[in-house]
Tab-separated table of C-alpha atoms in Angstrom:
chain	number	residue	atom	x	y	z
A	812	MET	CA	-72.631	70.354	-24.753
A	813	GLU	CA	-70.492	73.064	-23.202
A	814	ASP	CA	-68.518	70.500	-21.193
A	815	LEU	CA	-67.862	68.428	-24.285
A	816	ALA	CA	-66.784	71.452	-26.287
A	817	MET	CA	-64.370	72.448	-23.565
A	818	THR	CA	-62.887	68.889	-23.431
A	819	ASP	CA	-62.355	68.934	-27.144
A	820	THR	CA	-60.601	72.283	-26.945
A	821	VAL	CA	-58.281	71.049	-24.130
A	822	HIS	CA	-57.341	67.894	-26.122
A	823	ALA	CA	-56.808	69.955	-29.258
A	824	HIS	CA	-54.529	72.341	-27.354
A	825	LYS	CA	-52.400	69.515	-25.955
A	826	ALA	CA	-51.887	68.019	-29.418
A	827	TYR	CA	-50.087	71.210	-30.450
A	828	HIS	CA	-47.901	71.397	-27.314
A	829	GLU	CA	-46.578	67.929	-26.722
A	830	TYR	CA	-43.680	67.476	-24.232
A	831	THR	CA	-40.601	65.439	-24.839
A	832	LEU	CA	-37.932	64.152	-22.442
A	833	ARG	CA	-35.035	64.110	-24.905
A	834	LEU	CA	-32.277	66.695	-24.857
A	835	PRO	CA	-32.551	69.611	-27.227
A	836	THR	CA	-30.606	69.107	-30.441
A	837	PRO	CA	-28.737	71.697	-32.485
A	838	PRO	CA	-30.124	72.798	-35.803
A	839	LYS	CA	-29.510	70.655	-38.802
A	840	ILE	CA	-26.510	71.496	-40.934
A	841	VAL	CA	-27.341	71.137	-44.623
A	842	VAL	CA	-24.416	70.408	-46.994
A	843	PRO	CA	-25.383	70.856	-50.643
A	844	PRO	CA	-24.335	67.688	-52.601
A	845	PRO	CA	-21.949	67.936	-55.596
A	846	THR	CA	-24.622	67.866	-58.238
A	847	LEU	CA	-24.723	69.359	-61.704
A	848	ALA	CA	-26.306	72.543	-60.369
A	849	THR	CA	-23.840	73.011	-57.495
A	850	ASP	CA	-20.769	75.162	-58.087
A	851	VAL	CA	-17.467	73.726	-56.770
A	852	PRO	CA	-15.769	76.084	-54.302
A	853	GLU	CA	-12.532	77.610	-55.454
A	854	LEU	CA	-9.303	76.463	-53.753
A	855	HIS	CA	-6.577	78.931	-52.741
A	856	VAL	CA	-3.804	78.106	-50.375
A	857	SER	CA	-3.557	80.684	-47.642
A	858	SER	CA	-0.645	81.562	-45.361
A	859	VAL	CA	-0.101	78.147	-44.000
A	860	ASN	CA	0.191	77.972	-40.281
A	861	PRO	CA	2.192	81.175	-39.639
A	862	GLY	CA	4.776	80.850	-36.877
A	863	GLU	CA	5.274	77.089	-37.383
A	864	GLU	CA	8.585	75.445	-38.118
A	865	SER	CA	7.500	73.885	-41.426
A	866	ASP	CA	7.612	76.328	-44.285
A	867	THR	CA	4.823	75.306	-46.745
A	868	ASN	CA	4.511	78.535	-48.721
A	869	PHE	CA	5.496	76.647	-51.886
A	870	LEU	CA	2.016	75.143	-51.882
A	871	LYS	CA	0.729	78.552	-53.030
A	872	GLU	CA	2.487	77.980	-56.357
A	873	LEU	CA	0.332	74.938	-57.160
A	874	ASP	CA	-2.675	75.306	-59.529
A	875	LEU	CA	-5.772	74.015	-57.757
A	876	LYS	CA	-8.383	75.197	-60.255
A	877	SER	CA	-9.114	71.917	-62.023
A	878	ILE	CA	-8.527	69.224	-59.450
A	879	ILE	CA	-12.050	68.957	-58.087
A	880	THR	CA	-14.051	66.279	-59.810
A	881	LYS	CA	-17.374	67.580	-61.197
A	882	ASN	CA	-20.555	65.536	-61.610
A	883	THR	CA	-19.445	63.012	-59.050
A	884	LEU	CA	-23.064	61.968	-58.470
A	885	VAL	CA	-23.298	60.764	-62.040
A	886	ASP	CA	-19.855	59.203	-62.513
A	887	TRP	CA	-19.492	57.523	-59.115
A	888	ALA	CA	-19.306	53.717	-58.971
A	889	TYR	CA	-19.673	51.505	-55.972
A	890	GLU	CA	-16.252	49.864	-56.525
A	891	ARG	CA	-14.529	53.183	-55.909
A	892	ARG	CA	-15.362	52.841	-52.218
A	893	ARG	CA	-12.441	50.456	-51.873
A	894	GLN	CA	-10.052	52.856	-53.577
A	895	ALA	CA	-8.409	56.081	-52.388
A	896	GLN	CA	-9.244	59.446	-54.067
A	897	MET	CA	-7.080	62.576	-54.374
A	898	ILE	CA	-8.416	65.545	-52.411
A	899	LEU	CA	-5.357	67.755	-53.029
A	900	PRO	CA	-2.269	67.119	-55.156
A	901	TRP	CA	-0.467	66.101	-51.918
A	902	LEU	CA	-3.354	64.672	-50.028
A	903	TYR	CA	-5.383	61.420	-50.531
A	904	LEU	CA	-8.389	60.039	-48.650
A	905	GLY	CA	-9.178	56.266	-48.655
A	906	PRO	CA	-10.111	53.074	-46.686
A	907	LEU	CA	-8.100	50.423	-45.044
A	908	THR	CA	-7.807	48.415	-48.257
A	909	ALA	CA	-6.012	51.277	-50.086
A	910	ALA	CA	-3.271	51.372	-47.356
A	911	LYS	CA	-2.775	47.634	-47.884
A	912	ASP	CA	-2.418	47.982	-51.627
A	913	ARG	CA	1.384	48.205	-52.075
A	914	GLU	CA	1.233	48.481	-55.892
A	915	TRP	CA	-1.080	51.496	-55.663
A	916	LEU	CA	1.031	53.200	-53.014
A	917	LYS	CA	4.065	52.903	-55.302
A	918	SER	CA	2.261	54.059	-58.425
A	919	ALA	CA	0.667	57.044	-56.681
A	920	GLY	CA	3.925	57.996	-55.071
A	921	ILE	CA	2.590	58.011	-51.520
A	922	THR	CA	5.398	58.965	-49.107
A	923	MET	CA	3.397	59.049	-45.854
A	924	VAL	CA	0.485	57.087	-44.449
A	925	LEU	CA	-1.589	58.524	-41.661
A	926	ALA	CA	-3.928	56.037	-39.994
A	927	VAL	CA	-6.931	57.333	-37.870
A	928	ARG	CA	-7.800	54.472	-35.595
A	929	SER	CA	-9.880	53.770	-32.485
A	930	ARG	CA	-7.246	51.783	-30.514
A	931	HIS	CA	-3.535	51.545	-30.370
A	932	ASN	CA	-3.340	48.036	-31.658
A	933	SER	CA	-5.914	48.287	-34.440
A	934	MET	CA	-5.211	48.251	-38.184
A	935	MET	CA	-1.671	46.861	-37.597
A	936	GLY	CA	-1.743	44.899	-40.763
A	937	ALA	CA	-2.365	47.879	-42.948
A	938	MET	CA	0.298	49.867	-41.228
A	939	GLN	CA	2.815	47.072	-41.597
A	940	ALA	CA	2.075	46.746	-45.298
A	941	ALA	CA	2.429	50.507	-45.757
A	942	ARG	CA	5.857	50.491	-43.956
A	943	GLU	CA	7.197	48.210	-46.724
A	944	VAL	CA	6.494	50.922	-49.320
A	945	CYS	CA	6.299	54.345	-47.551
A	946	PRO	CA	9.189	55.836	-45.620
A	947	HIS	CA	6.875	57.541	-43.115
A	948	VAL	CA	3.959	56.008	-41.282
A	949	GLU	CA	1.994	57.802	-38.496
A	950	SER	CA	-1.225	57.217	-36.563
A	951	VAL	CA	-3.556	58.985	-34.181
A	952	GLU	CA	-5.937	57.365	-31.808
A	953	ALA	CA	-9.452	58.585	-31.303
A	954	PRO	CA	-12.018	56.206	-29.753
A	955	THR	CA	-14.902	58.710	-30.447
A	956	TYR	CA	-15.507	61.680	-32.689
A	957	PHE	CA	-15.287	63.992	-29.776
A	958	ASP	CA	-11.800	62.686	-28.950
A	959	LEU	CA	-10.786	63.438	-32.552
A	960	ILE	CA	-11.320	67.201	-32.320
A	961	GLY	CA	-8.296	67.461	-30.003
A	962	GLN	CA	-6.188	65.628	-32.632
A	963	LEU	CA	-7.006	67.839	-35.606
A	964	PRO	CA	-4.326	70.478	-35.121
A	965	HIS	CA	-1.749	67.603	-34.646
A	966	THR	CA	-2.804	65.857	-37.829
A	967	THR	CA	-2.478	69.158	-39.874
A	968	ARG	CA	1.035	69.654	-38.442
A	969	LEU	CA	2.014	66.039	-39.349
A	970	ILE	CA	0.878	66.460	-42.951
A	971	ASN	CA	2.530	69.896	-43.440
A	972	SER	CA	5.791	68.883	-41.845
A	973	HIS	CA	6.114	65.833	-43.984
A	974	VAL	CA	5.198	67.637	-47.278
A	975	ALA	CA	7.767	70.332	-46.352
A	976	LYS	CA	10.443	67.744	-45.432
A	977	ILE	CA	10.076	65.905	-48.724
A	978	ARG	CA	10.267	69.230	-50.569
A	979	ARG	CA	13.595	70.189	-48.852
A	980	MET	CA	15.134	66.749	-49.517
A	981	THR	CA	14.277	66.786	-53.131
A	982	GLU	CA	15.361	70.328	-53.618
A	983	ALA	CA	18.892	69.402	-52.335
A	984	SER	CA	19.045	66.754	-55.127
A	985	GLY	CA	18.036	69.283	-57.763
A	986	SER	CA	14.623	67.848	-58.646
A	987	PRO	CA	12.042	69.226	-56.197
A	988	GLN	CA	9.053	66.896	-55.693
A	989	LEU	CA	5.884	67.029	-53.619
A	990	GLY	CA	5.288	64.639	-50.733
A	991	LYS	CA	1.946	62.737	-50.859
A	992	VAL	CA	0.039	61.710	-47.814
A	993	LEU	CA	-2.744	59.101	-47.525
A	994	VAL	CA	-5.153	59.546	-44.692
A	995	PHE	CA	-7.257	56.507	-43.959
A	996	CYS	CA	-9.473	54.751	-41.419
A	997	GLU	CA	-11.372	51.505	-41.644
A	998	SER	CA	-13.969	52.722	-44.156
A	999	GLY	CA	-12.350	55.967	-45.337
A	1000	ASN	CA	-15.738	57.704	-44.927
A	1001	GLU	CA	-15.892	58.942	-41.370
A	1002	LYS	CA	-12.935	59.710	-39.083
A	1003	SER	CA	-10.374	60.102	-41.888
A	1004	ALA	CA	-12.787	62.176	-43.865
A	1005	THR	CA	-13.119	64.458	-40.778
A	1006	VAL	CA	-9.278	64.852	-40.543
A	1007	VAL	CA	-9.132	65.775	-44.241
A	1008	ALA	CA	-12.038	68.220	-43.975
A	1009	ALA	CA	-10.357	69.921	-40.972
A	1010	TYR	CA	-7.089	70.089	-42.972
A	1011	LEU	CA	-8.914	71.843	-45.849
A	1012	MET	CA	-10.404	74.415	-43.417
A	1013	GLU	CA	-6.961	75.227	-42.005
A	1014	ILE	CA	-4.899	75.127	-45.161
A	1015	LEU	CA	-7.130	76.941	-47.641
A	1016	ASP	CA	-8.059	80.593	-47.705
A	1017	ASP	CA	-11.661	81.481	-46.640
A	1018	PHE	CA	-12.739	77.763	-46.496
A	1019	ASP	CA	-15.397	77.017	-43.943
A	1020	PHE	CA	-16.724	73.642	-42.782
A	1021	ILE	CA	-19.460	73.593	-45.451
A	1022	LYS	CA	-17.049	73.982	-48.275
A	1023	ALA	CA	-14.644	71.436	-46.795
A	1024	MET	CA	-17.338	68.816	-46.611
A	1025	GLN	CA	-18.472	69.658	-50.126
A	1026	VAL	CA	-14.988	69.098	-51.560
A	1027	CYS	CA	-14.486	65.832	-49.754
A	1028	GLN	CA	-17.851	64.647	-51.013
A	1029	ALA	CA	-17.007	65.829	-54.530
A	1030	GLN	CA	-13.824	63.774	-54.583
A	1031	ARG	CA	-15.098	60.832	-52.583
A	1032	PHE	CA	-18.802	60.630	-52.886
A	1033	CYS	CA	-19.256	57.881	-50.336
A	1034	VAL	CA	-18.019	59.944	-47.323
A	1035	ASN	CA	-20.502	59.991	-44.454
A	1036	PHE	CA	-20.725	63.295	-42.538
A	1037	ASP	CA	-23.391	62.631	-39.908
A	1038	ASP	CA	-24.769	65.298	-37.522
A	1039	SER	CA	-22.027	64.612	-34.946
A	1040	ILE	CA	-19.224	65.183	-37.446
A	1041	LYS	CA	-20.916	68.244	-38.873
A	1042	ASN	CA	-21.163	69.835	-35.436
A	1043	ILE	CA	-17.538	68.910	-34.637
A	1044	LEU	CA	-16.343	70.498	-37.824
A	1045	GLN	CA	-18.438	73.609	-37.171
A	1046	ASN	CA	-16.980	73.934	-33.698
A	1047	TYR	CA	-13.448	73.502	-35.099
A	1048	TRP	CA	-14.176	76.206	-37.630
A	1049	ASP	CA	-15.026	78.514	-34.756
A	1050	ILE	CA	-11.738	77.590	-33.069
A	1051	LEU	CA	-9.819	78.341	-36.192
A	1052	LEU	CA	-11.524	81.770	-36.557
A	1053	ALA	CA	-10.551	82.597	-32.977
A	1054	ARG	CA	-7.004	81.520	-33.510
A	1055	ARG	CA	-6.691	83.656	-36.576
A	1056	SER	CA	-8.162	86.595	-34.826
A	1057	VAL	CA	-5.563	86.357	-32.081
A	1058	ALA	CA	-2.727	85.940	-34.585
A	1059	ASN	CA	-3.891	88.975	-36.433
A	1060	SER	CA	-4.034	91.052	-33.182
A	1061	ARG	CA	-0.514	89.900	-32.243
A	1062	SER	CA	0.774	90.803	-35.745
A	1063	GLU	CA	-0.772	94.295	-35.501
A	1064	LEU	CA	0.714	94.754	-32.008
A	1065	LEU	CA	4.164	93.691	-33.240
A	1066	ASN	CA	3.946	96.032	-36.271
A	1067	SER	CA	2.953	98.994	-34.073
A	1068	THR	CA	5.678	98.226	-31.541
A	1069	ALA	CA	8.269	98.095	-34.350
A	1070	LEU	CA	7.037	101.379	-35.639
A	1071	VAL	CA	7.361	103.072	-32.249
A	1072	ASN	CA	10.784	101.548	-31.744
A	1073	GLY	CA	11.881	102.830	-35.138
A	1074	LEU	CA	10.665	106.289	-34.457
A	1075	GLN	CA	12.443	106.348	-31.081
A	1076	GLN	CA	15.681	105.157	-32.674
A	1077	LEU	CA	15.392	107.822	-35.373
A	1078	THR	CA	14.743	110.469	-32.794
A	1079	GLN	CA	17.898	109.460	-30.799
A	1080	GLN	CA	20.008	109.525	-33.937
A	1081	ASN	CA	18.727	112.802	-35.439
A	1082	PRO	CA	16.841	114.730	-32.664
A	1083	GLN	CA	16.959	118.050	-34.552
A	1084	GLN	CA	15.229	116.743	-37.623
A	1085	LEU	CA	12.029	115.838	-35.663
A	1086	GLN	CA	11.775	119.092	-33.820
A	1087	ALA	CA	8.981	121.393	-34.869
A	1088	PRO	CA	10.120	124.600	-36.581
A	1089	GLN	CA	9.929	127.722	-34.445
A	1090	ASN	CA	8.197	130.904	-35.742
A	1091	PRO	CA	10.036	134.031	-34.477
A	1092	ARG	CA	6.820	136.057	-34.888
A	1093	LEU	CA	4.960	134.078	-32.253
A	1094	LYS	CA	5.148	135.710	-28.838
A	1095	THR	CA	5.449	133.636	-25.694
A	1096	LYS	CA	2.347	133.793	-23.504
A	1097	ARG	CA	2.714	134.355	-19.866
A	1098	SER	CA	2.731	131.076	-17.993
A	1099	LEU	CA	1.125	130.429	-14.695
A	1100	ASP	CA	4.419	129.764	-13.012
A	1101	MET	CA	5.856	133.183	-13.683
A	1102	ASP	CA	6.921	135.233	-10.573
A	1103	ASP	CA	4.698	138.058	-9.429
A	1104	ASP	CA	7.620	140.439	-9.620
A	1105	THR	CA	8.126	139.911	-13.325
A	1106	ASP	CA	8.853	143.173	-15.056
A	1107	MET	CA	5.978	143.775	-17.346
A	1108	SER	CA	7.024	147.259	-18.479
A	1109	ASP	CA	9.403	145.992	-21.120
A	1110	GLY	CA	7.748	146.251	-24.434
A	1111	ALA	CA	4.564	147.860	-23.016
A	1112	GLU	CA	2.706	150.702	-24.595
A	1113	PRO	CA	3.578	154.247	-23.289
A	1114	SER	CA	-0.028	154.985	-22.430
A	1115	ASP	CA	-0.250	151.950	-20.226
A	1116	VAL	CA	2.866	152.912	-18.297
A	1117	LEU	CA	1.468	156.398	-17.617
A	1118	ARG	CA	-1.902	154.995	-16.675
A	1119	PHE	CA	-0.504	152.877	-13.796
A	1120	THR	CA	2.119	155.352	-12.576
A	1121	GLY	CA	1.656	156.325	-8.880
A	1122	ARG	CA	-1.090	153.783	-8.305
A	1123	ASP	CA	-1.184	151.099	-5.716
A	1124	VAL	CA	-2.571	148.042	-7.464
A	1125	THR	CA	-2.172	145.646	-4.481
A	1126	PRO	CA	-5.501	143.674	-4.334
A	1127	PHE	CA	-5.606	143.491	-0.512
A	1128	MET	CA	-3.494	144.747	2.449
A	1129	ASP	CA	-2.967	143.220	5.851
A	1130	SER	CA	-4.592	145.245	8.618
């Protein structure tokens, strides 16, 4: 009976401590869906890519409060998968069929098409159709999702530079307009959605990877952010935080250097203004480098002079 009871205990212990040969996986990233009970994140354009050539500060003037679609879960229809949706007033996300739709490109005012493809020679038909309508067509190649993370800063620069270019061109004509970019892949739900989410993280103020995926799903409910894409966006968010921390440190260093240079220049121009006022009542203390034969009798009390008269105060004498 004791042997049987011990055997049962061993088997019961093994059942709670099973081994597995698979690699450890990161914790699950939960993205709240855009439902009736979920608040839509607020959109505020931050200082866009400070230090870059393209000036996109005019995007701060746009009102982004009411562009996010609410109750997408209720209003979404399956046919909308084949269409492109507006994520921001100058940014659209859609599938391959949207890039081929010349009439829609004209009506939406798309001025640039950005294709996210796996190979150099893929989706050539869609890009050729877009060239007949759009003045600017670009593409990035990423065979896997992990290859895409290195392209994300480049895609953000492409979008911003095009939007700023259209703004400058239309301002010269007297009627400033906003350039519009369509980002697409074969389905419009995976790689292109990753590019758009990364763009939101970089262009908006205090907008992490969770909020970026929420907004993409609120505008285009069929997007598919699997665990690999979620981890990639989380890693890219960490990269953005590190870049911003370095940029802030450099800015503080430049400000402090400019302050020091300004004070030095002011000192050279007006050296007397920065000197501390002297108080004539303060007496100068005897310094350590004063000679031993300094006359200490000047200004001394009469009693002290009489007290040391006729005395040999040498501390030691040579024998």
